[in-house]
């Protein structure tokens, strides 16, 4: 730790509340930095001792001490009303009230749903820990400049404004989302209870009801198995001996999912060499033929480890593709983005509706055609002259 | 109060020592008497100290209750979960089928106990069920299970007052994870995935907007772009003139940093947006990819992401710009073939040139920015890979404009760098391009024409209509 020089003795270039600075020499590492008093509304009397805004226990301790000190002063005043001097009365009354008042100001920060100082300090602490910098439990990272009270205020104002704005916006779309959720829940309940029935029938092996029972267990799935730490392992002798809280925490499903869905995306462009184009033309011919026999793949393999050239090209035969909007949650957006008139069966697609389905069709124009049928229900059927071949 | 407390204390010590000696008893009674007659001021202090100690303990307990992870499964649900965990572990011989049974039973029971549908407990059981389905090759069932979680979150997050403000960011974080999982399982339906991602982004980004007015403006400008597009039913071709590339040379600091506004779901959000860009590209929506990527890179700077991540994002932007240039090239040829007006041909051509220019700007800014990094940061993940890929990208651009010697040098350098950083897919690509380049040059030498550019142009013009774009999207799980 270094030496703290009280605010005011250094240059007063920074006049804001939390920007008081004093040079401090860092310990251990040679780098010197400026120590800024941690921000607070009601705990300012503690000066440089104010803890980091994300250290709630520390704030709680100071707040507790301050409250107790304040109430003691008031109590003393009452008890020794007759015996004490006027000076002592004034001091006790003034200081006591001040301390209590300030503590009262600080308490809302605990209650407020959003505290910019807290978020800022927490993020700085996390970052410092990740970068192996020295972090103090009480103060957080040493080299950290908190935002000023004005900024804090502005952020809170913005938050309140945006909060009400988005509440309003959300409540307009919420009923649609609710409908989708309830529908999905209903479908899943029925499906799960059916599967559970099958699983309970011990006479029949479950794998025969599976669609892909030949490869019953998905070996390609790159998810680690349940992890049991070595020190816990000898104690687990039966299912009843499992310390659920501990084991569930170690194998937290949400953490496991987080690790499972972390992707790296890198895009490698390719130059179109003249002879590639010839091959491309030939490939297209082959592809068109295979489509005629109905063997083409319209699947875009973006799953686990897609790594290959994607050729986006047209095929001659229209392919039917049904999108069940219930299962994709966002049906209304799609419906509202298609003008009803362009959904007739015979229509050759204009450029806009091709773009709507997101195909690579800008320059190909009328070669694409699309026919759609819209029902009042949320089921929408696309027939799209469109295909993607992954090679 | 103090006296009572003290007696209790004494009583306790009595209980622990079954037969106290007389001496101890005498001492104790003396101690008691002494305490009784000690001055009242001291008693006050002790009193206060005890009171504040009690207060602090309550505060501490409260904080522990809020922040310490603990699960509140009922004992009957817990019993089923233990059985499930046992079955799927090595001890239960990885019996996923039996584990699934117990988890399904646990879910049924938990739902009948009215466990909150967005609680970590209930969603945790659902995730376990999803995982078992995946392990059993029942992807459709897994997809439906995950979709239900996402739908429950979406419903809860859009119901005012349903989720407490301080837990919203954590729900958003989980929501984004599960949405990416859905996209992964629903790979046959990229258009649905796009819309799904978009919907959930808007919720997440709204959360960021609340925490920073600056970010709010950035996000709104993107959001309205998206709305406009949905309303008009067609995306604007990325407005190349106005496109701002966040990471400009020498001015990396013009965007203020606001890391906390994006926490804790920062990584999840950018991960999902990257995936969105990849899906846009695979469905041919280059304009959407460009727009999303430009915004993402800008936001990543604001969110104070790791340099490697920002550099890779900028590199990818360069690659998308290059592909956009190729798209304009196709358009140019198409226009020539269709004999459209000269104006349209020129427009496509100038757009193509602009895109190429922006693309090389992106790549060059990556190289320049990487050079300015201190050496310890240069060794971090994605930095070397970004340098290699940007060098490669510049090489491809030089091929496009017919500067074959420069292209050759750049491709060689990128191959070397890719090897150094273990970026094997790029090594393969760079070698492929180099081999083709050598072949082309040989052909040129054999042919009569000595004008390289002329010859290249002729070859490029030879095929009239090009319906395909060619690219590699390396989409790998981060391990």
PDB file of N, CA, C and O in Angstrom, chain B residues 347-414:
ATOM      1  N   UNK B 347     -22.534   2.150 -61.356  1.00  0.00           N
ATOM      2  CA  UNK B 347     -22.831   2.156 -59.934  1.00  0.00           C
ATOM      3  C   UNK B 347     -22.303   0.888 -59.277  1.00  0.00           C
ATOM      4  O   UNK B 347     -21.646   0.932 -58.230  1.00  0.00           O
ATOM      5  N   UNK B 348     -22.599  -0.238 -59.918  1.00  0.00           N
ATOM      6  CA  UNK B 348     -22.123  -1.511 -59.362  1.00  0.00           C
ATOM      7  C   UNK B 348     -20.606  -1.510 -59.292  1.00  0.00           C
ATOM      8  O   UNK B 348     -20.006  -1.975 -58.321  1.00  0.00           O
ATOM      9  N   UNK B 349     -20.020  -0.949 -60.352  1.00  0.00           N
ATOM     10  CA  UNK B 349     -18.557  -0.961 -60.393  1.00  0.00           C
ATOM     11  C   UNK B 349     -17.966  -0.103 -59.281  1.00  0.00           C
ATOM     12  O   UNK B 349     -17.029  -0.520 -58.588  1.00  0.00           O
ATOM     13  N   UNK B 350     -18.539   1.072 -59.102  1.00  0.00           N
ATOM     14  CA  UNK B 350     -17.951   1.947 -58.079  1.00  0.00           C
ATOM     15  C   UNK B 350     -18.216   1.388 -56.683  1.00  0.00           C
ATOM     16  O   UNK B 350     -17.389   1.509 -55.783  1.00  0.00           O
ATOM     17  N   UNK B 351     -19.379   0.753 -56.518  1.00  0.00           N
ATOM     18  CA  UNK B 351     -19.641   0.100 -55.230  1.00  0.00           C
ATOM     19  C   UNK B 351     -18.631  -1.006 -54.962  1.00  0.00           C
ATOM     20  O   UNK B 351     -18.164  -1.182 -53.849  1.00  0.00           O
ATOM     21  N   UNK B 352     -18.326  -1.742 -56.014  1.00  0.00           N
ATOM     22  CA  UNK B 352     -17.362  -2.822 -55.867  1.00  0.00           C
ATOM     23  C   UNK B 352     -16.016  -2.259 -55.412  1.00  0.00           C
ATOM     24  O   UNK B 352     -15.402  -2.769 -54.468  1.00  0.00           O
ATOM     25  N   UNK B 353     -15.610  -1.181 -56.056  1.00  0.00           N
ATOM     26  CA  UNK B 353     -14.309  -0.609 -55.701  1.00  0.00           C
ATOM     27  C   UNK B 353     -14.294  -0.088 -54.276  1.00  0.00           C
ATOM     28  O   UNK B 353     -13.320  -0.251 -53.548  1.00  0.00           O
ATOM     29  N   UNK B 354     -15.429   0.510 -53.895  1.00  0.00           N
ATOM     30  CA  UNK B 354     -15.515   1.023 -52.532  1.00  0.00           C
ATOM     31  C   UNK B 354     -15.391  -0.105 -51.517  1.00  0.00           C
ATOM     32  O   UNK B 354     -14.709   0.016 -50.501  1.00  0.00           O
ATOM     33  N   UNK B 355     -16.084  -1.200 -51.814  1.00  0.00           N
ATOM     34  CA  UNK B 355     -16.050  -2.329 -50.883  1.00  0.00           C
ATOM     35  C   UNK B 355     -14.638  -2.896 -50.770  1.00  0.00           C
ATOM     36  O   UNK B 355     -14.174  -3.237 -49.685  1.00  0.00           O
ATOM     37  N   UNK B 356     -13.968  -2.990 -51.913  1.00  0.00           N
ATOM     38  CA  UNK B 356     -12.596  -3.496 -51.886  1.00  0.00           C
ATOM     39  C   UNK B 356     -11.711  -2.593 -51.046  1.00  0.00           C
ATOM     40  O   UNK B 356     -10.896  -3.045 -50.248  1.00  0.00           O
ATOM     41  N   UNK B 357     -11.922  -1.303 -51.247  1.00  0.00           N
ATOM     42  CA  UNK B 357     -11.145  -0.328 -50.498  1.00  0.00           C
ATOM     43  C   UNK B 357     -11.380  -0.449 -48.991  1.00  0.00           C
ATOM     44  O   UNK B 357     -10.448  -0.493 -48.183  1.00  0.00           O
ATOM     45  N   UNK B 358     -12.680  -0.567 -48.627  1.00  0.00           N
ATOM     46  CA  UNK B 358     -13.019  -0.703 -47.207  1.00  0.00           C
ATOM     47  C   UNK B 358     -12.461  -2.000 -46.640  1.00  0.00           C
ATOM     48  O   UNK B 358     -11.982  -2.053 -45.509  1.00  0.00           O
ATOM     49  N   UNK B 359     -12.535  -3.032 -47.453  1.00  0.00           N
ATOM     50  CA  UNK B 359     -12.023  -4.318 -47.007  1.00  0.00           C
ATOM     51  C   UNK B 359     -10.538  -4.224 -46.687  1.00  0.00           C
ATOM     52  O   UNK B 359     -10.084  -4.656 -45.625  1.00  0.00           O
ATOM     53  N   UNK B 360      -9.783  -3.606 -47.612  1.00  0.00           N
ATOM     54  CA  UNK B 360      -8.342  -3.535 -47.349  1.00  0.00           C
ATOM     55  C   UNK B 360      -8.058  -2.584 -46.190  1.00  0.00           C
ATOM     56  O   UNK B 360      -7.121  -2.801 -45.425  1.00  0.00           O
ATOM     57  N   UNK B 361      -8.923  -1.569 -46.025  1.00  0.00           N
ATOM     58  CA  UNK B 361      -8.778  -0.697 -44.850  1.00  0.00           C
ATOM     59  C   UNK B 361      -8.919  -1.479 -43.553  1.00  0.00           C
ATOM     60  O   UNK B 361      -8.165  -1.281 -42.600  1.00  0.00           O
ATOM     61  N   UNK B 362      -9.922  -2.358 -43.542  1.00  0.00           N
ATOM     62  CA  UNK B 362     -10.141  -3.179 -42.342  1.00  0.00           C
ATOM     63  C   UNK B 362      -8.908  -4.010 -42.040  1.00  0.00           C
ATOM     64  O   UNK B 362      -8.396  -4.017 -40.917  1.00  0.00           O
ATOM     65  N   UNK B 363      -8.447  -4.725 -43.058  1.00  0.00           N
ATOM     66  CA  UNK B 363      -7.303  -5.612 -42.843  1.00  0.00           C
ATOM     67  C   UNK B 363      -6.086  -4.825 -42.384  1.00  0.00           C
ATOM     68  O   UNK B 363      -5.368  -5.220 -41.473  1.00  0.00           O
ATOM     69  N   UNK B 364      -5.873  -3.675 -43.047  1.00  0.00           N
ATOM     70  CA  UNK B 364      -4.683  -2.908 -42.694  1.00  0.00           C
ATOM     71  C   UNK B 364      -4.758  -2.340 -41.284  1.00  0.00           C
ATOM     72  O   UNK B 364      -3.761  -2.293 -40.564  1.00  0.00           O
ATOM     73  N   UNK B 365      -5.982  -1.934 -40.900  1.00  0.00           N
ATOM     74  CA  UNK B 365      -6.121  -1.414 -39.536  1.00  0.00           C
ATOM     75  C   UNK B 365      -5.828  -2.502 -38.513  1.00  0.00           C
ATOM     76  O   UNK B 365      -5.271  -2.237 -37.447  1.00  0.00           O
ATOM     77  N   UNK B 366      -6.186  -3.739 -38.852  1.00  0.00           N
ATOM     78  CA  UNK B 366      -5.889  -4.851 -37.944  1.00  0.00           C
ATOM     79  C   UNK B 366      -4.383  -4.996 -37.778  1.00  0.00           C
ATOM     80  O   UNK B 366      -3.869  -5.087 -36.649  1.00  0.00           O
ATOM     81  N   UNK B 367      -3.670  -4.957 -38.912  1.00  0.00           N
ATOM     82  CA  UNK B 367      -2.219  -5.138 -38.836  1.00  0.00           C
ATOM     83  C   UNK B 367      -1.566  -4.008 -38.049  1.00  0.00           C
ATOM     84  O   UNK B 367      -0.682  -4.230 -37.225  1.00  0.00           O
ATOM     85  N   UNK B 368      -2.058  -2.811 -38.308  1.00  0.00           N
ATOM     86  CA  UNK B 368      -1.472  -1.661 -37.632  1.00  0.00           C
ATOM     87  C   UNK B 368      -1.754  -1.680 -36.131  1.00  0.00           C
ATOM     88  O   UNK B 368      -0.871  -1.445 -35.302  1.00  0.00           O
ATOM     89  N   UNK B 369      -3.001  -1.995 -35.807  1.00  0.00           N
ATOM     90  CA  UNK B 369      -3.406  -2.045 -34.405  1.00  0.00           C
ATOM     91  C   UNK B 369      -2.637  -3.138 -33.665  1.00  0.00           C
ATOM     92  O   UNK B 369      -2.190  -2.939 -32.536  1.00  0.00           O
ATOM     93  N   UNK B 370      -2.483  -4.275 -34.346  1.00  0.00           N
ATOM     94  CA  UNK B 370      -1.785  -5.401 -33.711  1.00  0.00           C
ATOM     95  C   UNK B 370      -0.333  -5.027 -33.425  1.00  0.00           C
ATOM     96  O   UNK B 370       0.231  -5.402 -32.403  1.00  0.00           O
ATOM     97  N   UNK B 371       0.250  -4.267 -34.368  1.00  0.00           N
ATOM     98  CA  UNK B 371       1.642  -3.870 -34.184  1.00  0.00           C
ATOM     99  C   UNK B 371       1.812  -2.991 -32.952  1.00  0.00           C
ATOM    100  O   UNK B 371       2.833  -3.041 -32.267  1.00  0.00           O
ATOM    101  N   UNK B 372       0.780  -2.185 -32.677  1.00  0.00           N
ATOM    102  CA  UNK B 372       0.893  -1.245 -31.560  1.00  0.00           C
ATOM    103  C   UNK B 372       0.679  -1.915 -30.209  1.00  0.00           C
ATOM    104  O   UNK B 372       0.860  -1.296 -29.170  1.00  0.00           O
ATOM    105  N   UNK B 373       0.262  -3.172 -30.230  1.00  0.00           N
ATOM    106  CA  UNK B 373       0.000  -3.852 -28.958  1.00  0.00           C
ATOM    107  C   UNK B 373       1.297  -4.226 -28.263  1.00  0.00           C
ATOM    108  O   UNK B 373       2.263  -4.612 -28.919  1.00  0.00           O
ATOM    109  N   UNK B 374       1.333  -4.138 -26.954  1.00  0.00           N
ATOM    110  CA  UNK B 374       2.514  -4.621 -26.233  1.00  0.00           C
ATOM    111  C   UNK B 374       2.678  -6.137 -26.437  1.00  0.00           C
ATOM    112  O   UNK B 374       1.697  -6.846 -26.688  1.00  0.00           O
ATOM    113  N   UNK B 375       3.915  -6.590 -26.306  1.00  0.00           N
ATOM    114  CA  UNK B 375       4.206  -7.954 -26.750  1.00  0.00           C
ATOM    115  C   UNK B 375       3.439  -9.006 -25.951  1.00  0.00           C
ATOM    116  O   UNK B 375       3.076 -10.051 -26.497  1.00  0.00           O
ATOM    117  N   UNK B 376       3.138  -8.729 -24.670  1.00  0.00           N
ATOM    118  CA  UNK B 376       2.412  -9.761 -23.919  1.00  0.00           C
ATOM    119  C   UNK B 376       0.974  -9.919 -24.424  1.00  0.00           C
ATOM    120  O   UNK B 376       0.425 -11.010 -24.433  1.00  0.00           O
ATOM    121  N   UNK B 377       0.388  -8.813 -24.891  1.00  0.00           N
ATOM    122  CA  UNK B 377      -0.965  -8.898 -25.442  1.00  0.00           C
ATOM    123  C   UNK B 377      -0.967  -9.558 -26.820  1.00  0.00           C
ATOM    124  O   UNK B 377      -1.933 -10.174 -27.223  1.00  0.00           O
ATOM    125  N   UNK B 378       0.137  -9.407 -27.523  1.00  0.00           N
ATOM    126  CA  UNK B 378       0.203  -9.987 -28.875  1.00  0.00           C
ATOM    127  C   UNK B 378       0.153 -11.499 -28.841  1.00  0.00           C
ATOM    128  O   UNK B 378      -0.220 -12.147 -29.801  1.00  0.00           O
ATOM    129  N   UNK B 379       0.589 -12.054 -27.709  1.00  0.00           N
ATOM    130  CA  UNK B 379       0.588 -13.510 -27.618  1.00  0.00           C
ATOM    131  C   UNK B 379      -0.783 -14.062 -27.248  1.00  0.00           C
ATOM    132  O   UNK B 379      -0.995 -15.249 -27.247  1.00  0.00           O
ATOM    133  N   UNK B 380      -1.712 -13.167 -26.907  1.00  0.00           N
ATOM    134  CA  UNK B 380      -3.012 -13.652 -26.467  1.00  0.00           C
ATOM    135  C   UNK B 380      -3.823 -14.235 -27.620  1.00  0.00           C
ATOM    136  O   UNK B 380      -3.528 -13.990 -28.784  1.00  0.00           O
ATOM    137  N   UNK B 381      -4.831 -14.990 -27.245  1.00  0.00           N
ATOM    138  CA  UNK B 381      -5.651 -15.689 -28.220  1.00  0.00           C
ATOM    139  C   UNK B 381      -6.214 -14.774 -29.283  1.00  0.00           C
ATOM    140  O   UNK B 381      -6.585 -13.639 -28.986  1.00  0.00           O
ATOM    141  N   UNK B 382      -6.261 -15.257 -30.507  1.00  0.00           N
ATOM    142  CA  UNK B 382      -6.880 -14.572 -31.638  1.00  0.00           C
ATOM    143  C   UNK B 382      -6.073 -13.428 -32.229  1.00  0.00           C
ATOM    144  O   UNK B 382      -6.401 -12.949 -33.299  1.00  0.00           O
ATOM    145  N   UNK B 383      -5.016 -12.957 -31.553  1.00  0.00           N
ATOM    146  CA  UNK B 383      -4.253 -11.839 -32.115  1.00  0.00           C
ATOM    147  C   UNK B 383      -3.434 -12.332 -33.316  1.00  0.00           C
ATOM    148  O   UNK B 383      -3.544 -11.794 -34.418  1.00  0.00           O
ATOM    149  N   UNK B 384      -2.627 -13.371 -33.105  1.00  0.00           N
ATOM    150  CA  UNK B 384      -1.805 -13.910 -34.197  1.00  0.00           C
ATOM    151  C   UNK B 384      -2.690 -14.400 -35.346  1.00  0.00           C
ATOM    152  O   UNK B 384      -2.378 -14.195 -36.516  1.00  0.00           O
ATOM    153  N   UNK B 385      -3.792 -15.039 -34.984  1.00  0.00           N
ATOM    154  CA  UNK B 385      -4.711 -15.545 -36.008  1.00  0.00           C
ATOM    155  C   UNK B 385      -5.290 -14.401 -36.834  1.00  0.00           C
ATOM    156  O   UNK B 385      -5.434 -14.515 -38.057  1.00  0.00           O
ATOM    157  N   UNK B 386      -5.613 -13.290 -36.141  1.00  0.00           N
ATOM    158  CA  UNK B 386      -6.155 -12.135 -36.866  1.00  0.00           C
ATOM    159  C   UNK B 386      -5.122 -11.563 -37.820  1.00  0.00           C
ATOM    160  O   UNK B 386      -5.450 -11.186 -38.957  1.00  0.00           O
ATOM    161  N   UNK B 387      -3.878 -11.502 -37.362  1.00  0.00           N
ATOM    162  CA  UNK B 387      -2.819 -10.977 -38.229  1.00  0.00           C
ATOM    163  C   UNK B 387      -2.678 -11.871 -39.456  1.00  0.00           C
ATOM    164  O   UNK B 387      -2.626 -11.387 -40.600  1.00  0.00           O
ATOM    165  N   UNK B 388      -2.653 -13.187 -39.213  1.00  0.00           N
ATOM    166  CA  UNK B 388      -2.494 -14.120 -40.329  1.00  0.00           C
ATOM    167  C   UNK B 388      -3.647 -13.991 -41.319  1.00  0.00           C
ATOM    168  O   UNK B 388      -3.439 -13.909 -42.527  1.00  0.00           O
ATOM    169  N   UNK B 389      -4.867 -13.935 -40.773  1.00  0.00           N
ATOM    170  CA  UNK B 389      -6.037 -13.882 -41.655  1.00  0.00           C
ATOM    171  C   UNK B 389      -6.110 -12.552 -42.399  1.00  0.00           C
ATOM    172  O   UNK B 389      -6.496 -12.503 -43.572  1.00  0.00           O
ATOM    173  N   UNK B 390      -5.724 -11.464 -41.742  1.00  0.00           N
ATOM    174  CA  UNK B 390      -5.736 -10.167 -42.413  1.00  0.00           C
ATOM    175  C   UNK B 390      -4.696 -10.114 -43.526  1.00  0.00           C
ATOM    176  O   UNK B 390      -4.935  -9.545 -44.593  1.00  0.00           O
ATOM    177  N   UNK B 391      -3.534 -10.694 -43.255  1.00  0.00           N
ATOM    178  CA  UNK B 391      -2.501 -10.742 -44.286  1.00  0.00           C
ATOM    179  C   UNK B 391      -3.002 -11.541 -45.487  1.00  0.00           C
ATOM    180  O   UNK B 391      -2.832 -11.133 -46.636  1.00  0.00           O
ATOM    181  N   UNK B 392      -3.633 -12.646 -45.185  1.00  0.00           N
ATOM    182  CA  UNK B 392      -4.215 -13.470 -46.243  1.00  0.00           C
ATOM    183  C   UNK B 392      -5.263 -12.688 -47.035  1.00  0.00           C
ATOM    184  O   UNK B 392      -5.271 -12.698 -48.268  1.00  0.00           O
ATOM    185  N   UNK B 393      -6.131 -11.989 -46.263  1.00  0.00           N
ATOM    186  CA  UNK B 393      -7.189 -11.221 -46.906  1.00  0.00           C
ATOM    187  C   UNK B 393      -6.628 -10.169 -47.858  1.00  0.00           C
ATOM    188  O   UNK B 393      -7.120  -9.996 -48.976  1.00  0.00           O
ATOM    189  N   UNK B 394      -5.571  -9.502 -47.420  1.00  0.00           N
ATOM    190  CA  UNK B 394      -4.939  -8.505 -48.294  1.00  0.00           C
ATOM    191  C   UNK B 394      -4.393  -9.186 -49.545  1.00  0.00           C
ATOM    192  O   UNK B 394      -4.485  -8.643 -50.652  1.00  0.00           O
ATOM    193  N   UNK B 395      -3.842 -10.378 -49.336  1.00  0.00           N
ATOM    194  CA  UNK B 395      -3.343 -11.136 -50.483  1.00  0.00           C
ATOM    195  C   UNK B 395      -4.442 -11.402 -51.500  1.00  0.00           C
ATOM    196  O   UNK B 395      -4.256 -11.230 -52.708  1.00  0.00           O
ATOM    197  N   UNK B 396      -5.598 -11.802 -51.005  1.00  0.00           N
ATOM    198  CA  UNK B 396      -6.722 -12.083 -51.902  1.00  0.00           C
ATOM    199  C   UNK B 396      -7.165 -10.817 -52.627  1.00  0.00           C
ATOM    200  O   UNK B 396      -7.498 -10.848 -53.823  1.00  0.00           O
ATOM    201  N   UNK B 397      -7.135  -9.687 -51.905  1.00  0.00           N
ATOM    202  CA  UNK B 397      -7.512  -8.425 -52.557  1.00  0.00           C
ATOM    203  C   UNK B 397      -6.532  -8.095 -53.691  1.00  0.00           C
ATOM    204  O   UNK B 397      -6.934  -7.681 -54.777  1.00  0.00           O
ATOM    205  N   UNK B 398      -5.241  -8.314 -53.428  1.00  0.00           N
ATOM    206  CA  UNK B 398      -4.260  -8.053 -54.485  1.00  0.00           C
ATOM    207  C   UNK B 398      -4.480  -8.968 -55.677  1.00  0.00           C
ATOM    208  O   UNK B 398      -4.265  -8.569 -56.832  1.00  0.00           O
ATOM    209  N   UNK B 399      -4.925 -10.204 -55.399  1.00  0.00           N
ATOM    210  CA  UNK B 399      -5.276 -11.086 -56.518  1.00  0.00           C
ATOM    211  C   UNK B 399      -6.410 -10.473 -57.318  1.00  0.00           C
ATOM    212  O   UNK B 399      -6.398 -10.462 -58.554  1.00  0.00           O
ATOM    213  N   UNK B 400      -7.379  -9.974 -56.604  1.00  0.00           N
ATOM    214  CA  UNK B 400      -8.568  -9.406 -57.232  1.00  0.00           C
ATOM    215  C   UNK B 400      -8.200  -8.235 -58.134  1.00  0.00           C
ATOM    216  O   UNK B 400      -8.763  -8.079 -59.205  1.00  0.00           O
ATOM    217  N   UNK B 401      -7.247  -7.414 -57.685  1.00  0.00           N
ATOM    218  CA  UNK B 401      -6.895  -6.270 -58.523  1.00  0.00           C
ATOM    219  C   UNK B 401      -5.709  -6.584 -59.426  1.00  0.00           C
ATOM    220  O   UNK B 401      -5.170  -5.704 -60.086  1.00  0.00           O
ATOM    221  N   UNK B 402      -5.284  -7.828 -59.423  1.00  0.00           N
ATOM    222  CA  UNK B 402      -4.311  -8.262 -60.412  1.00  0.00           C
ATOM    223  C   UNK B 402      -2.853  -7.986 -60.102  1.00  0.00           C
ATOM    224  O   UNK B 402      -1.998  -8.073 -60.968  1.00  0.00           O
ATOM    225  N   UNK B 403      -2.570  -7.648 -58.846  1.00  0.00           N
ATOM    226  CA  UNK B 403      -1.164  -7.446 -58.491  1.00  0.00           C
ATOM    227  C   UNK B 403      -0.617  -8.759 -57.951  1.00  0.00           C
ATOM    228  O   UNK B 403      -0.650  -9.026 -56.746  1.00  0.00           O
ATOM    229  N   UNK B 404      -0.129  -9.573 -58.854  1.00  0.00           N
ATOM    230  CA  UNK B 404       0.167 -10.954 -58.482  1.00  0.00           C
ATOM    231  C   UNK B 404       1.394 -11.087 -57.591  1.00  0.00           C
ATOM    232  O   UNK B 404       1.422 -11.927 -56.692  1.00  0.00           O
ATOM    233  N   UNK B 405       2.426 -10.259 -57.825  1.00  0.00           N
ATOM    234  CA  UNK B 405       3.637 -10.395 -57.009  1.00  0.00           C
ATOM    235  C   UNK B 405       3.368 -10.074 -55.544  1.00  0.00           C
ATOM    236  O   UNK B 405       3.768 -10.812 -54.642  1.00  0.00           O
ATOM    237  N   UNK B 406       2.648  -8.943 -55.336  1.00  0.00           N
ATOM    238  CA  UNK B 406       2.330  -8.564 -53.964  1.00  0.00           C
ATOM    239  C   UNK B 406       1.482  -9.641 -53.308  1.00  0.00           C
ATOM    240  O   UNK B 406       1.682  -9.998 -52.143  1.00  0.00           O
ATOM    241  N   UNK B 407       0.536 -10.149 -54.095  1.00  0.00           N
ATOM    242  CA  UNK B 407      -0.359 -11.178 -53.568  1.00  0.00           C
ATOM    243  C   UNK B 407       0.441 -12.378 -53.087  1.00  0.00           C
ATOM    244  O   UNK B 407       0.202 -12.917 -52.007  1.00  0.00           O
ATOM    245  N   UNK B 408       1.418 -12.757 -53.927  1.00  0.00           N
ATOM    246  CA  UNK B 408       2.228 -13.920 -53.600  1.00  0.00           C
ATOM    247  C   UNK B 408       2.958 -13.728 -52.268  1.00  0.00           C
ATOM    248  O   UNK B 408       2.922 -14.596 -51.392  1.00  0.00           O
ATOM    249  N   UNK B 409       3.565 -12.562 -52.110  1.00  0.00           N
ATOM    250  CA  UNK B 409       4.302 -12.299 -50.866  1.00  0.00           C
ATOM    251  C   UNK B 409       3.383 -12.354 -49.645  1.00  0.00           C
ATOM    252  O   UNK B 409       3.724 -12.945 -48.625  1.00  0.00           O
ATOM    253  N   UNK B 410       2.217 -11.714 -49.802  1.00  0.00           N
ATOM    254  CA  UNK B 410       1.296 -11.665 -48.665  1.00  0.00           C
ATOM    255  C   UNK B 410       0.783 -13.057 -48.310  1.00  0.00           C
ATOM    256  O   UNK B 410       0.684 -13.430 -47.140  1.00  0.00           O
ATOM    257  N   UNK B 411       0.452 -13.839 -49.338  1.00  0.00           N
ATOM    258  CA  UNK B 411      -0.060 -15.186 -49.070  1.00  0.00           C
ATOM    259  C   UNK B 411       1.006 -16.039 -48.382  1.00  0.00           C
ATOM    260  O   UNK B 411       0.705 -16.821 -47.485  1.00  0.00           O
ATOM    261  N   UNK B 412       2.249 -15.854 -48.837  1.00  0.00           N
ATOM    262  CA  UNK B 412       3.334 -16.605 -48.194  1.00  0.00           C
ATOM    263  C   UNK B 412       3.476 -16.221 -46.734  1.00  0.00           C
ATOM    264  O   UNK B 412       3.616 -17.073 -45.857  1.00  0.00           O
ATOM    265  N   UNK B 413       3.430 -14.915 -46.514  1.00  0.00           N
ATOM    266  CA  UNK B 413       3.564 -14.455 -45.128  1.00  0.00           C
ATOM    267  C   UNK B 413       2.428 -14.999 -44.270  1.00  0.00           C
ATOM    268  O   UNK B 413       2.639 -15.453 -43.135  1.00  0.00           O
ATOM    269  N   UNK B 414       1.235 -14.968 -44.822  1.00  0.00           N
ATOM    270  CA  UNK B 414       0.090 -15.421 -44.021  1.00  0.00           C
ATOM    271  C   UNK B 414       0.196 -16.918 -43.735  1.00  0.00           C
ATOM    272  O   UNK B 414      -0.166 -17.365 -42.644  1.00  0.00           O
TER     273      UNK B 414
END
